[in-house]
Structure formats: structure tokens, C-alpha cells
XYZ file of C-alpha atoms in Angstrom:
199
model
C 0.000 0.000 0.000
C 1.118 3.631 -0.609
C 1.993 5.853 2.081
C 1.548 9.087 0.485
C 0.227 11.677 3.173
C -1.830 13.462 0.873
C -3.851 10.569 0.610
C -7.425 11.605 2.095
C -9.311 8.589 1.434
C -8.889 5.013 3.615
C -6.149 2.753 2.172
C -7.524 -0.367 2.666
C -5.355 -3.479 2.247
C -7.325 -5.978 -0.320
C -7.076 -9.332 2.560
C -8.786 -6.878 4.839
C -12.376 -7.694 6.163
C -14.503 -4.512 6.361
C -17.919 -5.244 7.408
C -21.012 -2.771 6.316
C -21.564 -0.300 8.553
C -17.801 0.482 10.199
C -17.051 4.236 9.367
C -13.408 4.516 8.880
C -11.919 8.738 8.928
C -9.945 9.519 5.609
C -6.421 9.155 5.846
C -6.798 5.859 7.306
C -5.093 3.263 6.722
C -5.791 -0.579 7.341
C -3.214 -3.417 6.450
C -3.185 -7.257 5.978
C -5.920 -9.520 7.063
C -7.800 -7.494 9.526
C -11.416 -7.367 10.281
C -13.313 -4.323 11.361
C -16.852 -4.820 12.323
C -19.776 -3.173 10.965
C -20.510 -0.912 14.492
C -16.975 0.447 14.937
C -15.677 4.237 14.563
C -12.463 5.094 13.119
C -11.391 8.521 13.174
C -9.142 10.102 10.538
C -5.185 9.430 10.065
C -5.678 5.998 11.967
C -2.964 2.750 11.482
C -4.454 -0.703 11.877
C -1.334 -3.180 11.782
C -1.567 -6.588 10.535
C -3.839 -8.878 11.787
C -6.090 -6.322 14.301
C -9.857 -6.772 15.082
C -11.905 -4.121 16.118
C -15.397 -5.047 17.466
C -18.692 -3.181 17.349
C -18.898 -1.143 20.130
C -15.570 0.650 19.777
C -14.687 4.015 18.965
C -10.815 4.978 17.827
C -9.914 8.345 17.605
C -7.862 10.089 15.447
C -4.269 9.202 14.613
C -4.243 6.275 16.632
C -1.514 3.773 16.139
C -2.650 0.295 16.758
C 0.393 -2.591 16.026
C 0.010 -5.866 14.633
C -1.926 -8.615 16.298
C -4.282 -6.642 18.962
C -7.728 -7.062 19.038
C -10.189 -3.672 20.258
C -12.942 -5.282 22.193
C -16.282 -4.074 22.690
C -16.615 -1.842 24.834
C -12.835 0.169 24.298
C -12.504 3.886 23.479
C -9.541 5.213 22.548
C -9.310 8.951 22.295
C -7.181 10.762 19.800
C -3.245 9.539 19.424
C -3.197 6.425 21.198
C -0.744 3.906 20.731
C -0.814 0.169 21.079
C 1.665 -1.649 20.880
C 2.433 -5.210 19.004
C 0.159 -7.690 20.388
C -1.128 -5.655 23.601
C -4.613 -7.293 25.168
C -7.750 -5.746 26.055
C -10.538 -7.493 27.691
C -13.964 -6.646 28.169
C -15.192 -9.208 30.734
C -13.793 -8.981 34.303
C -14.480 -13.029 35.465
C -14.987 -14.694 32.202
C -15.969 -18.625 31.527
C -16.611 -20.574 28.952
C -19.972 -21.772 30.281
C -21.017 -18.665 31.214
C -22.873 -15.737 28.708
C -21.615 -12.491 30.152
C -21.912 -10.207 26.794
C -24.016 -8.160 28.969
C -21.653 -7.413 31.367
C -18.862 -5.940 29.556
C -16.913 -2.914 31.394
C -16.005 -0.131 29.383
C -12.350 1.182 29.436
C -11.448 4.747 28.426
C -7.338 5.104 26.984
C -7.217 9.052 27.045
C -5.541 11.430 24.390
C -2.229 10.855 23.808
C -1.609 7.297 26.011
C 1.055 5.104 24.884
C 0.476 0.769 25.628
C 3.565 -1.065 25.528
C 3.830 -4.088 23.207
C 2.170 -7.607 25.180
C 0.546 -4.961 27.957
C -2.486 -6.194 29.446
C -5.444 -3.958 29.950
C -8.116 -5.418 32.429
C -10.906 -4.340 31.504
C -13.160 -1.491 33.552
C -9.958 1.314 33.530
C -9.344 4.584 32.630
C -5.496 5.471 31.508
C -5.283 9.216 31.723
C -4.016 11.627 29.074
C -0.601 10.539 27.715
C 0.124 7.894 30.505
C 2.965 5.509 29.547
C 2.435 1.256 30.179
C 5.140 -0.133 29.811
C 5.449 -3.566 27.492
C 4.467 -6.380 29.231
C 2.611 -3.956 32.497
C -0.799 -5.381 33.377
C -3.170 -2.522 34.472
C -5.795 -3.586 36.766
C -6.881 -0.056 38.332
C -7.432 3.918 36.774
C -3.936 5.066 35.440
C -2.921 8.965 36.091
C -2.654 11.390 33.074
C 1.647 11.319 32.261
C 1.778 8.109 34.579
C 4.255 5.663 33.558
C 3.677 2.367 34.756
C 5.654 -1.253 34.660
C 5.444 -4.254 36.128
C 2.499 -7.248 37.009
C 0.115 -5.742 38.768
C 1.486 -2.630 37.209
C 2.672 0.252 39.496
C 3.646 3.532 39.383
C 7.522 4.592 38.802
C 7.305 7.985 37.170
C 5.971 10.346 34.627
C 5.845 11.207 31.413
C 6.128 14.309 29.064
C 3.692 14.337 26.169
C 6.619 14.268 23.722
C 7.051 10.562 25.313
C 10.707 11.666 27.762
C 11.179 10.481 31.374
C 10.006 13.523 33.698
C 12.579 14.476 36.192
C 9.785 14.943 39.031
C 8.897 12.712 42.203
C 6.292 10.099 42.433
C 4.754 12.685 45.333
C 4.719 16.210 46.918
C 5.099 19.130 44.851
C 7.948 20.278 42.133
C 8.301 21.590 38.943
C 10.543 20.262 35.701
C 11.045 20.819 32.101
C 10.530 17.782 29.311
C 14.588 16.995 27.734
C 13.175 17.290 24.316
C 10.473 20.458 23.860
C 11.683 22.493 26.965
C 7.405 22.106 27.950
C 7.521 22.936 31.409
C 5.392 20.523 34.006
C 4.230 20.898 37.813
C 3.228 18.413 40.025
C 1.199 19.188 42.725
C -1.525 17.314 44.203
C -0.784 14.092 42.969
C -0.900 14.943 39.600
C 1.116 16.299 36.752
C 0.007 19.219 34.479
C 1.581 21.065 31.751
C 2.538 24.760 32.641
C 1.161 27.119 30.149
């Protein structure tokens, strides 16, 4: 496929499975063998990788990056500029079984602007990540992430923060101080528990 930015409709790979309905934004782009259903919304400038399923009852923002080999469950909202990485996990049913029908108890999780999930992360489902939080690969997140969080491990805790521009923050987990993002100079504050961009 052609990656020509000034490309406005979807580029749609020819193994790809796009069922009647899905809206997908211009700009768009959706490679090998992946399957969209016919209830999902795709914003504009979007990247489906090889191999990714998106379900009904999902909505993508724009210029999302989503890597080969995850699936978007029903009930996942991405907001604009979200990346997942190659062969992340969603879920949409906290206590699944086989035996059981539980389609009408999937949790809905919320990945805010900017948010960036590591490759073979695990996001239980039920969450909010806050505005560009960091998981990093193979981080399970079982509770509400911070916005510029960055988070490792299984369960996954806390072990910094993140500038927007995706840098290490020089700040403390807690208490109140101020630093500037190695890349763009953006200055941040923490206070209160949480990190904010000073304008």
C-alpha cells in the first residue's frame, strides 16, 4: 500500500475484512488480514497493523496507532493519538468462563488522548489510563492510570511520569515540584498528585 500523506481517502489493504456499517476517517489506513466490524468508529489518520480486530462497540480516535496482532474489544474507546503496541490485550469481561454468557456485562475502558500501551501490555478491563500515561510492554493494568503516569510491572505500578513528547520527567512520584521535558523544553508541575503542563 502507498503511504503518500496526501492521501485523504482510507487505504484499505485488499485481505482486509470490512464489514457494512464500520465508518473509517480519511487518511486511514488498514493493512493485511484485519477485520473491522460493521458498528466500529475510526477517526481520521488511523494505522491498523496486521492482523487487528476491532469489534462493534468501539470508537478509535484520530491518529491512533494500533500494532500488529491486537484485538479492540467491545466496549474500548480510545481517544485521539493512542498507541498500542504489538500484540497488547484488552478485555472486556472482568471473570470470564466458557460456560457462562456475560456479553451483557462488559466494562467499558477509556485510553485518554495521547496514552502510549507497551507491546504484550495487558489492559483489564473497567480502567481509565489518563491523558498521555505511559504502560510499559508487558505492564498489566488492573486499576485507573494517572494522566503522564508511567507504569511497569504485574500488577502494574507507578515509577514515574511522562512528558507528552514521550521523555522520562525528572519529578517525584509525590509532593510538589516543577521540571522541564529533555526534548520540547514544555515545562510541568506536580502538585496534588498529579502532573500538568505549565502554560
Amino acid at each position: 500500500m502507498p503511504l503518500d500523506k496526501d492521501i485523504k481517502i482510507p487505504i484499505i489493504h485488499n485481505t482486509a475484512i470490512i464489514d457494512e456499517g464500520a465508518e473509517i476517517g480519511e487518511g486511514s489506513r488498514v493493512w493485511h488480514w484485519v477485520h473491522v466490524c460493521g458498528g466500529a468508529q475510526i477517526g481520521k489518520g488511523v494505522s491498523l497493523g496486521q492482523n487487528v480486530f476491532v469489534g462493534n462497540k468501539v470508537t478509535i480516535g484520530d491518529q491512533c496507532k494500533i500494532q500488529n496482532n491486537v484485538s479492540v474489544y467491545d466496549n474500548v474507546h480510545l481517544e485521539e493519538g493512542v498507541f498500542c503496541g504489538p500484540s497488547m490485550v484488552f478485555t472486556n469481561v472482568y471473570n470470564p468462563r466458557a460456560l457462562v454468557e456475560r456479553k451483557d456485562e462488559y466494562r467499558d475502558t477509556f485510553v485518554k488522548k495521547g496514552a502510549s500501551l507497551g507491546a504484550n501490555c495487558t489492559i483489564v478491563c473497567g480502567v481509565t489510563i489518563g491523558e498521555y500515561a505511559f504502560v510499559g510492554a508487558g505492564a498489566v493494568i488492573n486499576k485507573d492510570v494517572k494522566p503522564y503516569a508511567l507504569m511497569v510491572g504485574v500488577p502494574a505500578r507507578q515509577i514515574g511520569w511522562m512528558s507528552q513528547y514521550g521523555e522520562k520527567l525528572d519529578l517525584p512520584l509525590e509532593g510538589e515540584a516543577q521540571t522541564t521535558c529533555p526534548n520540547t523544553q514544555q515545562q510541568y508541575q506536580l502538585k496534588n498528585g498529579q502532573v500538568t503542563i505549565i502554560e
